[in-house]
Amino acid sequence: MAKSLDNNEIKKYLEQSKFLISDGYGPGIPIFLSKGIHVVDFFNQLFTCALLESNINYKKFNCQQLISKTDFENLYSHINDYSGEVLSFGDNMLMSDPLAQTLKEIKKNIETNGEVNLLTISSIFRNKSRGLIPLFKDRNIFPVVQLDQGINDYDFENNLTSLKKLYYNFYESIGIKILFLEAKEVPEYAEYELYFLSSLDNNFTKLGMIYKLSKKFNLNYGITSQVSLVNSGFSGKTLFMSIKNFSEAYNKNCLPPYLIASKILLVFDDLSRKDEIEDELDKTGITYVSQLHNKKSFQSWKDSEMFYFILVHKFFTLHERNGQVYEFDNLYELLKYLENNLRDSLNQSFMHSSEKLQCNLEGKTKNVCLNCWRGDYYGLILLEAPKQCERCGRDIDRAIFTENSNKRFY
Ligand SMILES: [Zn+2]
């Protein structure tokens, strides 16, 4: 069985390593220290890079933290009652969903633009109190990374294909394997629901989703029903899972190098080779911060988020977060080691995540088509390669996810 770390252990690690503040906050409301904010910023940046690569022409939209109650009531009119989960400030309330603002913006632009893609990175508040863990399950959820789209109905399938590719690649780049799960949990809210299924310990978790919003939202905003409103994204839970998954695979509580802007603290005994070494490092694209060696260098690395400590003296001494120390006489051997190590640590995390997911899925899916299936099911898992129905032999591209259909999981 693949190793699983307790969620509270990761929380404790994040507090002790000065990522989150460890006291002075209410249950479930994390306060980030600068290290935490650096990582969150870089995490968001990774997603915006993935968006650019996928050619989705998005506009960044800045949300307000307070929104008017009227807007919120309009958003969910005839859809759901979330009034028990919001906090009021006079006629306003603390933002608990960027949708109230993004749908307004889509309405404003959809007729002239034909298509609107809005990226929001926000912090939202839900007045819940049970089982809170910073970054994992919070009152204050941060970051919430959301792509809200207004597109032509006939573009829905093409757009869905691009979104699946975008999210799959993004998760792979942070060491997490996901499968897509179609379900029908919130039919009033969404016409189509696709969740990003991953493993959590010996169970499953949904790390994010793509919703085709129900036409009731079109009605509430006076947007023609020819427009598909698509809402997709993920939250800090994805960041938390990336850290947890890496820590499990690496056997040490640690921030993964792929979530860190500067990977190396490069410390020089003297500056004679500084330019030469920095030039060679720049060619590899591996990021670093360099400084002259002093007696606090090593400790400052330990306190930082950087993954490697490299001391340049007669040769090169490299320290890794798991306590391993390596010596290299030759710069090119060092660079080769770094490139391989960065690639391998990402692959290992991804493999770890993938194995856990496969292992948890054992006995939980059936390769049976819907015509042949009798009984309840939670949803359908999109297969990565087509299979045959075990009963009628027809080709299938979805497997039945037989997890208890009444028990929603988080
Ligand atoms: Zn069949």
CSV table of C-alpha atoms and ligand atoms in Angstrom, one decimal:
chain,number,residue,atom,x,y,z
A,1,MET,CA,0.0,0.0,0.0
A,2,ALA,CA,1.4,3.4,-1.0
A,3,LYS,CA,2.2,5.7,1.9
A,4,SER,CA,-0.4,8.2,3.1
A,5,LEU,CA,0.3,11.1,5.4
A,6,ASP,CA,-2.3,12.4,7.8
A,7,ASN,CA,-3.7,15.7,6.7
A,8,ASN,CA,-3.1,17.3,10.1
A,9,GLU,CA,0.6,16.3,9.8
A,10,ILE,CA,0.9,18.4,6.6
A,11,LYS,CA,-0.9,21.3,8.3
A,12,LYS,CA,1.5,21.1,11.2
A,13,TYR,CA,4.4,21.0,8.7
A,14,LEU,CA,3.1,24.1,6.9
A,15,GLU,CA,2.8,25.9,10.2
A,16,GLN,CA,6.2,24.9,11.6
A,17,SER,CA,7.9,25.7,8.3
A,18,LYS,CA,6.5,29.3,8.4
A,19,PHE,CA,4.2,28.8,5.4
A,20,LEU,CA,1.1,29.4,7.4
A,21,ILE,CA,0.9,31.3,10.7
A,22,SER,CA,0.5,28.7,13.5
A,23,ASP,CA,-1.5,30.7,16.1
A,24,GLY,CA,-3.8,33.6,16.3
A,25,TYR,CA,-6.3,32.5,13.7
A,26,GLY,CA,-9.7,31.1,14.0
A,27,PRO,CA,-10.4,27.5,13.1
A,28,GLY,CA,-10.0,27.0,9.4
A,29,ILE,CA,-8.9,30.6,8.5
A,30,PRO,CA,-5.3,30.3,7.5
A,31,ILE,CA,-3.1,33.3,7.5
A,32,PHE,CA,-0.2,33.0,5.0
A,33,LEU,CA,3.3,34.1,5.7
A,34,SER,CA,5.4,35.4,2.9
A,35,LYS,CA,6.7,31.9,2.0
A,36,GLY,CA,3.1,30.7,1.7
A,37,ILE,CA,2.2,33.6,-0.5
A,38,HIS,CA,5.2,33.1,-2.8
A,39,VAL,CA,4.1,29.5,-3.3
A,40,VAL,CA,0.5,30.5,-3.9
A,41,ASP,CA,1.5,33.1,-6.4
A,42,PHE,CA,3.7,30.7,-8.3
A,43,PHE,CA,1.0,28.0,-8.2
A,44,ASN,CA,-1.4,30.6,-9.8
A,45,GLN,CA,1.3,31.5,-12.3
A,46,LEU,CA,1.6,27.8,-13.3
A,47,PHE,CA,-2.1,27.8,-14.1
A,48,THR,CA,-2.0,31.0,-16.1
A,49,CYS,CA,0.9,29.6,-18.1
A,50,ALA,CA,-1.1,26.4,-18.8
A,51,LEU,CA,-4.0,28.6,-19.9
A,52,LEU,CA,-1.7,30.5,-22.4
A,53,GLU,CA,-0.4,27.2,-23.7
A,54,SER,CA,-3.9,25.9,-24.3
A,55,ASN,CA,-4.7,29.0,-26.4
A,56,ILE,CA,-7.7,30.0,-24.3
A,57,ASN,CA,-8.0,33.7,-24.8
A,58,TYR,CA,-8.8,34.8,-21.3
A,59,LYS,CA,-9.2,38.1,-19.5
A,60,LYS,CA,-8.2,38.4,-15.8
A,61,PHE,CA,-11.0,39.7,-13.8
A,62,ASN,CA,-10.6,41.2,-10.3
A,63,CYS,CA,-13.3,40.4,-7.8
A,64,GLN,CA,-14.5,42.6,-5.0
A,65,GLN,CA,-14.4,41.0,-1.5
A,66,LEU,CA,-17.8,42.5,-0.6
A,67,ILE,CA,-20.7,42.1,-3.0
A,68,SER,CA,-24.2,43.3,-2.7
A,69,LYS,CA,-26.8,41.0,-1.2
A,70,THR,CA,-29.1,41.7,-4.1
A,71,ASP,CA,-26.5,40.4,-6.6
A,72,PHE,CA,-26.1,37.2,-4.6
A,73,GLU,CA,-29.8,36.6,-4.3
A,74,ASN,CA,-30.2,37.2,-8.0
A,75,LEU,CA,-27.4,34.7,-8.7
A,76,TYR,CA,-29.0,31.8,-7.0
A,77,SER,CA,-32.7,32.7,-7.4
A,78,HIS,CA,-34.7,29.5,-8.0
A,79,ILE,CA,-31.4,27.5,-7.9
A,80,ASN,CA,-30.4,27.0,-4.3
A,81,ASP,CA,-30.5,28.7,-0.9
A,82,TYR,CA,-27.0,29.4,0.4
A,83,SER,CA,-28.1,32.2,2.8
A,84,GLY,CA,-27.0,30.1,5.8
A,85,GLU,CA,-23.4,30.1,4.6
A,86,VAL,CA,-22.8,33.8,4.0
A,87,LEU,CA,-21.7,36.6,6.3
A,88,SER,CA,-23.5,40.0,6.1
A,89,PHE,CA,-22.2,43.5,6.3
A,90,GLY,CA,-25.2,45.8,6.1
A,91,ASP,CA,-26.5,45.6,2.5
A,92,ASN,CA,-23.4,43.7,1.5
A,93,MET,CA,-21.9,40.3,2.2
A,94,LEU,CA,-18.5,38.7,2.2
A,95,MET,CA,-18.0,37.2,-1.2
A,96,SER,CA,-18.7,33.5,-1.2
A,97,ASP,CA,-18.6,32.9,-4.9
A,98,PRO,CA,-17.1,35.0,-7.7
A,99,LEU,CA,-20.0,33.9,-10.0
A,100,ALA,CA,-22.2,36.8,-9.0
A,101,GLN,CA,-19.6,39.2,-10.4
A,102,THR,CA,-18.3,37.2,-13.4
A,103,LEU,CA,-21.8,36.4,-14.8
A,104,LYS,CA,-22.6,40.1,-14.7
A,105,GLU,CA,-19.4,40.8,-16.6
A,106,ILE,CA,-20.2,38.0,-19.1
A,107,LYS,CA,-23.7,39.5,-19.6
A,108,LYS,CA,-22.1,42.9,-20.3
A,109,ASN,CA,-19.6,41.6,-22.9
A,110,ILE,CA,-21.2,38.5,-24.5
A,111,GLU,CA,-23.2,40.3,-27.2
A,112,THR,CA,-20.3,42.3,-28.6
A,113,ASN,CA,-17.6,39.6,-28.1
A,114,GLY,CA,-19.5,36.4,-28.8
A,115,GLU,CA,-17.3,34.6,-26.3
A,116,VAL,CA,-16.1,35.7,-22.9
A,117,ASN,CA,-13.4,33.8,-20.8
A,118,LEU,CA,-12.8,35.3,-17.3
A,119,LEU,CA,-10.1,34.1,-15.0
A,120,THR,CA,-10.5,35.0,-11.3
A,121,ILE,CA,-8.2,34.2,-8.5
A,122,SER,CA,-10.1,35.0,-5.3
A,123,SER,CA,-10.7,34.1,-1.7
A,124,ILE,CA,-14.1,33.0,-0.8
A,125,PHE,CA,-15.9,32.6,2.5
A,126,ARG,CA,-18.3,29.9,3.5
A,127,ASN,CA,-19.7,29.9,7.0
A,128,LYS,CA,-19.0,26.3,7.8
A,129,SER,CA,-17.3,25.1,10.9
A,130,ARG,CA,-16.7,21.3,10.9
A,131,GLY,CA,-13.6,19.4,10.0
A,132,LEU,CA,-11.6,22.5,9.0
A,133,ILE,CA,-8.0,22.2,7.8
A,134,PRO,CA,-6.2,25.2,6.3
A,135,LEU,CA,-5.9,24.9,2.5
A,136,PHE,CA,-7.8,21.6,2.6
A,137,LYS,CA,-11.2,22.5,3.9
A,138,ASP,CA,-11.5,26.0,5.1
A,139,ARG,CA,-14.0,28.7,6.0
A,140,ASN,CA,-11.9,31.0,4.0
A,141,ILE,CA,-11.0,29.2,0.8
A,142,PHE,CA,-7.8,30.5,-0.9
A,143,PRO,CA,-6.9,30.6,-3.6
A,144,VAL,CA,-10.0,29.9,-5.6
A,145,VAL,CA,-8.9,29.7,-9.3
A,146,GLN,CA,-11.9,29.9,-11.6
A,147,LEU,CA,-12.5,30.2,-15.3
A,148,ASP,CA,-15.9,31.4,-16.1
A,149,GLN,CA,-16.9,31.3,-19.7
A,150,GLY,CA,-19.8,32.5,-21.9
A,151,ILE,CA,-19.6,30.6,-25.2
A,152,ASN,CA,-21.9,29.5,-28.0
A,153,ASP,CA,-23.9,26.5,-27.2
A,154,TYR,CA,-22.6,24.7,-30.3
A,155,ASP,CA,-19.0,25.2,-29.1
A,156,PHE,CA,-19.6,23.4,-25.9
A,157,GLU,CA,-18.1,20.1,-26.8
A,158,ASN,CA,-15.0,21.6,-28.4
A,159,ASN,CA,-14.5,23.8,-25.4
A,160,LEU,CA,-14.9,20.9,-23.1
A,161,THR,CA,-12.2,19.0,-24.9
A,162,SER,CA,-9.8,22.0,-24.5
A,163,LEU,CA,-10.7,22.4,-20.8
A,164,LYS,CA,-10.1,18.7,-20.1
A,165,LYS,CA,-6.7,18.9,-21.8
A,166,LEU,CA,-5.9,22.1,-19.9
A,167,TYR,CA,-6.7,20.7,-16.5
A,168,TYR,CA,-5.2,17.3,-17.1
A,169,ASN,CA,-1.9,18.9,-18.1
A,170,PHE,CA,-1.9,21.4,-15.3
A,171,TYR,CA,-2.4,18.6,-12.7
A,172,GLU,CA,0.3,16.5,-14.3
A,173,SER,CA,2.7,19.5,-14.0
A,174,ILE,CA,2.1,19.6,-10.2
A,175,GLY,CA,2.5,15.8,-9.8
A,176,ILE,CA,-1.1,14.8,-9.5
A,177,LYS,CA,-3.0,12.2,-11.6
A,178,ILE,CA,-6.6,12.9,-12.2
A,179,LEU,CA,-9.4,11.1,-13.9
A,180,PHE,CA,-12.6,12.7,-15.1
A,181,LEU,CA,-15.8,11.7,-13.4
A,182,GLU,CA,-19.2,12.6,-14.8
A,183,ALA,CA,-21.8,12.9,-12.1
A,184,LYS,CA,-25.2,14.3,-11.3
A,185,GLU,CA,-24.9,15.8,-7.9
A,186,VAL,CA,-26.3,19.3,-8.4
A,187,PRO,CA,-28.8,19.1,-11.3
A,188,GLU,CA,-30.4,22.4,-10.3
A,189,TYR,CA,-27.1,24.1,-10.5
A,190,ALA,CA,-25.5,22.4,-13.5
A,191,GLU,CA,-26.6,20.7,-16.7
A,192,TYR,CA,-23.4,18.8,-17.0
A,193,GLU,CA,-20.9,18.1,-14.2
A,194,LEU,CA,-17.4,16.8,-14.6
A,195,TYR,CA,-15.1,16.3,-11.6
A,196,PHE,CA,-11.4,16.0,-11.3
A,197,LEU,CA,-11.1,12.7,-9.4
A,198,SER,CA,-8.0,12.0,-7.4
A,199,SER,CA,-7.0,9.8,-4.5
A,200,LEU,CA,-7.0,10.9,-0.9
A,201,ASP,CA,-5.5,8.4,1.5
A,202,ASN,CA,-7.5,5.2,0.9
A,203,ASN,CA,-10.4,7.1,-0.6
A,204,PHE,CA,-11.2,9.6,-3.3
A,205,THR,CA,-11.3,13.3,-3.5
A,206,LYS,CA,-12.7,15.8,-6.1
A,207,LEU,CA,-10.1,18.4,-6.7
A,208,GLY,CA,-12.0,20.6,-9.0
A,209,MET,CA,-14.7,20.6,-11.6
A,210,ILE,CA,-16.1,21.7,-14.9
A,211,TYR,CA,-19.8,22.7,-14.9
A,212,LYS,CA,-22.1,23.6,-17.7
A,213,LEU,CA,-24.4,25.8,-15.6
A,214,SER,CA,-28.1,25.3,-15.8
A,215,LYS,CA,-30.2,27.6,-18.0
A,216,LYS,CA,-31.6,29.0,-14.8
A,217,PHE,CA,-28.5,31.1,-14.6
A,218,ASN,CA,-29.1,32.4,-18.1
A,219,LEU,CA,-32.6,33.3,-17.0
A,220,ASN,CA,-31.4,35.1,-13.8
A,221,TYR,CA,-29.0,37.2,-15.8
A,222,GLY,CA,-31.0,37.8,-19.0
A,223,ILE,CA,-28.5,35.9,-21.1
A,224,THR,CA,-29.9,34.1,-24.1
A,225,SER,CA,-30.2,30.3,-23.8
A,226,GLN,CA,-28.0,30.0,-27.0
A,227,VAL,CA,-25.1,30.8,-24.7
A,228,SER,CA,-23.5,28.1,-22.5
A,229,LEU,CA,-22.2,29.4,-19.2
A,230,VAL,CA,-19.3,27.2,-18.2
A,231,ASN,CA,-17.7,27.4,-14.8
A,232,SER,CA,-14.5,25.5,-14.1
A,233,GLY,CA,-11.7,25.6,-11.6
A,234,PHE,CA,-10.1,24.4,-8.4
A,235,SER,CA,-9.1,25.7,-5.0
A,236,GLY,CA,-6.3,25.7,-2.5
A,237,LYS,CA,-7.1,22.0,-1.9
A,238,THR,CA,-5.3,21.3,-5.1
A,239,LEU,CA,-2.2,23.0,-3.8
A,240,PHE,CA,-2.5,21.2,-0.5
A,241,MET,CA,-2.8,17.9,-2.3
A,242,SER,CA,0.2,18.6,-4.4
A,243,ILE,CA,2.3,19.3,-1.3
A,244,LYS,CA,0.9,16.2,0.5
A,245,ASN,CA,1.4,14.0,-2.5
A,246,PHE,CA,5.0,15.1,-3.0
A,247,SER,CA,5.8,14.7,0.7
A,248,GLU,CA,4.5,11.1,0.6
A,249,ALA,CA,6.4,10.2,-2.5
A,250,TYR,CA,9.6,11.9,-1.3
A,251,ASN,CA,9.3,10.6,2.2
A,252,LYS,CA,9.8,13.9,3.8
A,253,ASN,CA,7.4,16.8,4.5
A,254,CYS,CA,8.5,19.3,1.9
A,255,LEU,CA,7.4,21.8,-0.7
A,256,PRO,CA,7.8,20.3,-4.1
A,257,PRO,CA,10.4,22.0,-6.4
A,258,TYR,CA,7.8,22.4,-9.1
A,259,LEU,CA,5.7,24.7,-6.8
A,260,ILE,CA,8.7,27.0,-6.1
A,261,ALA,CA,9.8,30.0,-8.2
A,262,SER,CA,13.5,29.8,-7.2
A,263,LYS,CA,14.7,26.2,-6.9
A,264,ILE,CA,18.2,26.8,-5.6
A,265,LEU,CA,20.0,28.8,-3.0
A,266,LEU,CA,23.4,29.2,-4.7
A,267,VAL,CA,26.1,30.2,-2.3
A,268,PHE,CA,29.7,31.2,-3.3
A,269,ASP,CA,32.8,30.8,-1.2
A,270,ASP,CA,34.3,33.5,-3.4
A,271,LEU,CA,33.0,35.2,-6.5
A,272,SER,CA,35.6,34.2,-9.0
A,273,ARG,CA,33.4,31.7,-10.9
A,274,LYS,CA,30.1,33.4,-10.2
A,275,ASP,CA,29.4,34.7,-13.7
A,276,GLU,CA,30.4,31.5,-15.5
A,277,ILE,CA,28.3,29.3,-13.2
A,278,GLU,CA,25.3,31.6,-13.4
A,279,ASP,CA,25.5,31.7,-17.2
A,280,GLU,CA,25.5,27.9,-17.4
A,281,LEU,CA,22.6,27.6,-14.9
A,282,ASP,CA,20.6,30.2,-16.9
A,283,LYS,CA,21.0,28.0,-20.0
A,284,THR,CA,19.2,25.2,-18.2
A,285,GLY,CA,16.3,27.4,-17.1
A,286,ILE,CA,16.7,26.3,-13.5
A,287,THR,CA,16.0,29.2,-11.3
A,288,TYR,CA,18.1,30.2,-8.3
A,289,VAL,CA,19.0,33.0,-5.9
A,290,SER,CA,22.8,33.5,-5.4
A,291,GLN,CA,24.7,35.0,-2.5
A,292,LEU,CA,28.1,35.1,-0.9
A,293,HIS,CA,28.6,32.5,1.7
A,294,ASN,CA,28.2,33.6,5.3
A,295,LYS,CA,27.5,31.7,8.5
A,296,LYS,CA,23.8,32.1,8.2
A,297,SER,CA,23.5,30.9,4.6
A,298,PHE,CA,22.6,27.3,5.4
A,299,GLN,CA,20.0,28.2,8.0
A,300,SER,CA,18.5,30.8,5.7
A,301,TRP,CA,18.1,28.1,3.1
A,302,LYS,CA,16.5,25.8,5.7
A,303,ASP,CA,13.9,28.4,6.5
A,304,SER,CA,13.2,29.2,2.9
A,305,GLU,CA,11.1,27.4,0.4
A,306,MET,CA,14.0,26.7,-2.0
A,307,PHE,CA,14.6,23.0,-2.7
A,308,TYR,CA,18.4,22.8,-3.1
A,309,PHE,CA,21.3,24.4,-1.3
A,310,ILE,CA,24.5,24.5,-3.4
A,311,LEU,CA,27.8,25.6,-1.9
A,312,VAL,CA,30.4,26.5,-4.6
A,313,HIS,CA,33.9,26.1,-3.2
A,314,LYS,CA,36.8,24.0,-4.6
A,315,PHE,CA,34.0,21.7,-5.8
A,316,PHE,CA,30.2,21.8,-5.5
A,317,THR,CA,28.3,20.6,-2.4
A,318,LEU,CA,24.6,20.0,-2.9
A,319,HIS,CA,22.1,19.6,-0.1
A,320,GLU,CA,18.6,18.4,-0.7
A,321,ARG,CA,15.5,18.7,1.5
A,322,ASN,CA,15.6,15.0,2.5
A,323,GLY,CA,19.0,15.5,4.1
A,324,GLN,CA,21.0,13.9,1.2
A,325,VAL,CA,24.3,15.6,0.5
A,326,TYR,CA,26.2,15.2,-2.8
A,327,GLU,CA,29.6,16.4,-4.0
A,328,PHE,CA,30.4,17.2,-7.6
A,329,ASP,CA,33.8,18.2,-9.0
A,330,ASN,CA,32.4,19.2,-12.2
A,331,LEU,CA,29.8,21.8,-13.0
A,332,TYR,CA,28.3,19.8,-15.9
A,333,GLU,CA,27.7,16.8,-13.7
A,334,LEU,CA,26.0,19.0,-11.2
A,335,LEU,CA,23.7,20.5,-13.9
A,336,LYS,CA,22.9,17.1,-15.3
A,337,TYR,CA,22.1,15.9,-11.8
A,338,LEU,CA,19.7,18.8,-11.2
A,339,GLU,CA,17.9,18.4,-14.5
A,340,ASN,CA,17.4,14.7,-13.9
A,341,ASN,CA,16.4,15.2,-10.3
A,342,LEU,CA,13.8,17.8,-11.0
A,343,ARG,CA,12.3,15.7,-13.8
A,344,ASP,CA,12.4,12.5,-11.7
A,345,SER,CA,10.9,14.0,-8.6
A,346,LEU,CA,7.9,15.2,-10.6
A,347,ASN,CA,7.6,11.8,-12.3
A,348,GLN,CA,7.8,10.0,-9.0
A,349,SER,CA,5.0,12.2,-7.5
A,350,PHE,CA,2.8,11.6,-10.5
A,351,MET,CA,3.4,7.9,-10.3
A,352,HIS,CA,2.7,7.9,-6.6
A,353,SER,CA,-0.6,9.7,-7.2
A,354,SER,CA,-1.4,7.5,-10.1
A,355,GLU,CA,-0.8,4.3,-8.2
A,356,LYS,CA,-2.9,5.4,-5.3
A,357,LEU,CA,-5.7,6.3,-7.6
A,358,GLN,CA,-5.5,2.9,-9.4
A,359,CYS,CA,-5.4,1.1,-6.2
A,360,ASN,CA,-8.4,2.9,-4.7
A,361,LEU,CA,-10.4,2.3,-7.9
A,362,GLU,CA,-10.0,-1.5,-7.7
A,363,GLY,CA,-13.4,-3.0,-7.3
A,364,LYS,CA,-15.0,0.5,-7.6
A,365,THR,CA,-15.5,0.6,-11.3
A,366,LYS,CA,-17.3,-1.7,-13.8
A,367,ASN,CA,-16.6,-1.8,-17.5
A,368,VAL,CA,-20.2,-2.2,-18.4
A,369,CYS,CA,-22.3,0.0,-20.7
A,370,LEU,CA,-25.3,1.9,-19.4
A,371,ASN,CA,-27.6,-0.4,-21.4
A,372,CYS,CA,-26.4,-3.4,-19.6
A,373,TRP,CA,-26.0,-1.8,-16.1
A,374,ARG,CA,-28.7,-2.5,-13.6
A,375,GLY,CA,-28.6,-0.6,-10.3
A,376,ASP,CA,-27.4,2.7,-8.9
A,377,TYR,CA,-24.0,4.3,-9.5
A,378,TYR,CA,-22.3,7.4,-8.5
A,379,GLY,CA,-21.1,8.5,-11.9
A,380,LEU,CA,-19.1,7.6,-15.0
A,381,ILE,CA,-15.4,7.7,-15.2
A,382,LEU,CA,-14.1,8.7,-18.6
A,383,LEU,CA,-11.7,5.9,-19.8
A,384,GLU,CA,-8.3,6.9,-21.1
A,385,ALA,CA,-8.5,4.2,-23.7
A,386,PRO,CA,-11.7,2.5,-25.0
A,387,LYS,CA,-12.7,-0.9,-23.6
A,388,GLN,CA,-15.4,-3.4,-24.2
A,389,CYS,CA,-18.6,-3.8,-22.2
A,390,GLU,CA,-18.1,-7.0,-20.1
A,391,ARG,CA,-21.7,-8.0,-20.8
A,392,CYS,CA,-22.5,-7.1,-24.4
A,393,GLY,CA,-19.0,-6.5,-25.9
A,394,ARG,CA,-19.8,-3.1,-27.3
A,395,ASP,CA,-17.1,-0.4,-27.2
A,396,ILE,CA,-17.3,1.8,-24.2
A,397,ASP,CA,-15.5,5.1,-23.3
A,398,ARG,CA,-16.9,5.4,-19.8
A,399,ALA,CA,-16.8,3.0,-16.9
A,400,ILE,CA,-19.4,2.8,-14.1
A,401,PHE,CA,-18.1,4.3,-10.9
A,402,THR,CA,-19.9,2.1,-8.4
A,403,GLU,CA,-19.1,4.1,-5.2
A,404,ASN,CA,-22.3,4.6,-3.1
A,405,SER,CA,-24.5,7.0,-5.1
A,406,ASN,CA,-26.0,8.5,-2.0
A,407,LYS,CA,-22.8,9.3,-0.2
A,408,ARG,CA,-21.2,12.4,-1.6
A,409,PHE,CA,-17.5,12.7,-1.0
A,410,TYR,CA,-15.4,15.8,-0.7
B,1,ZN,ZN,-23.2,-3.6,-22.6
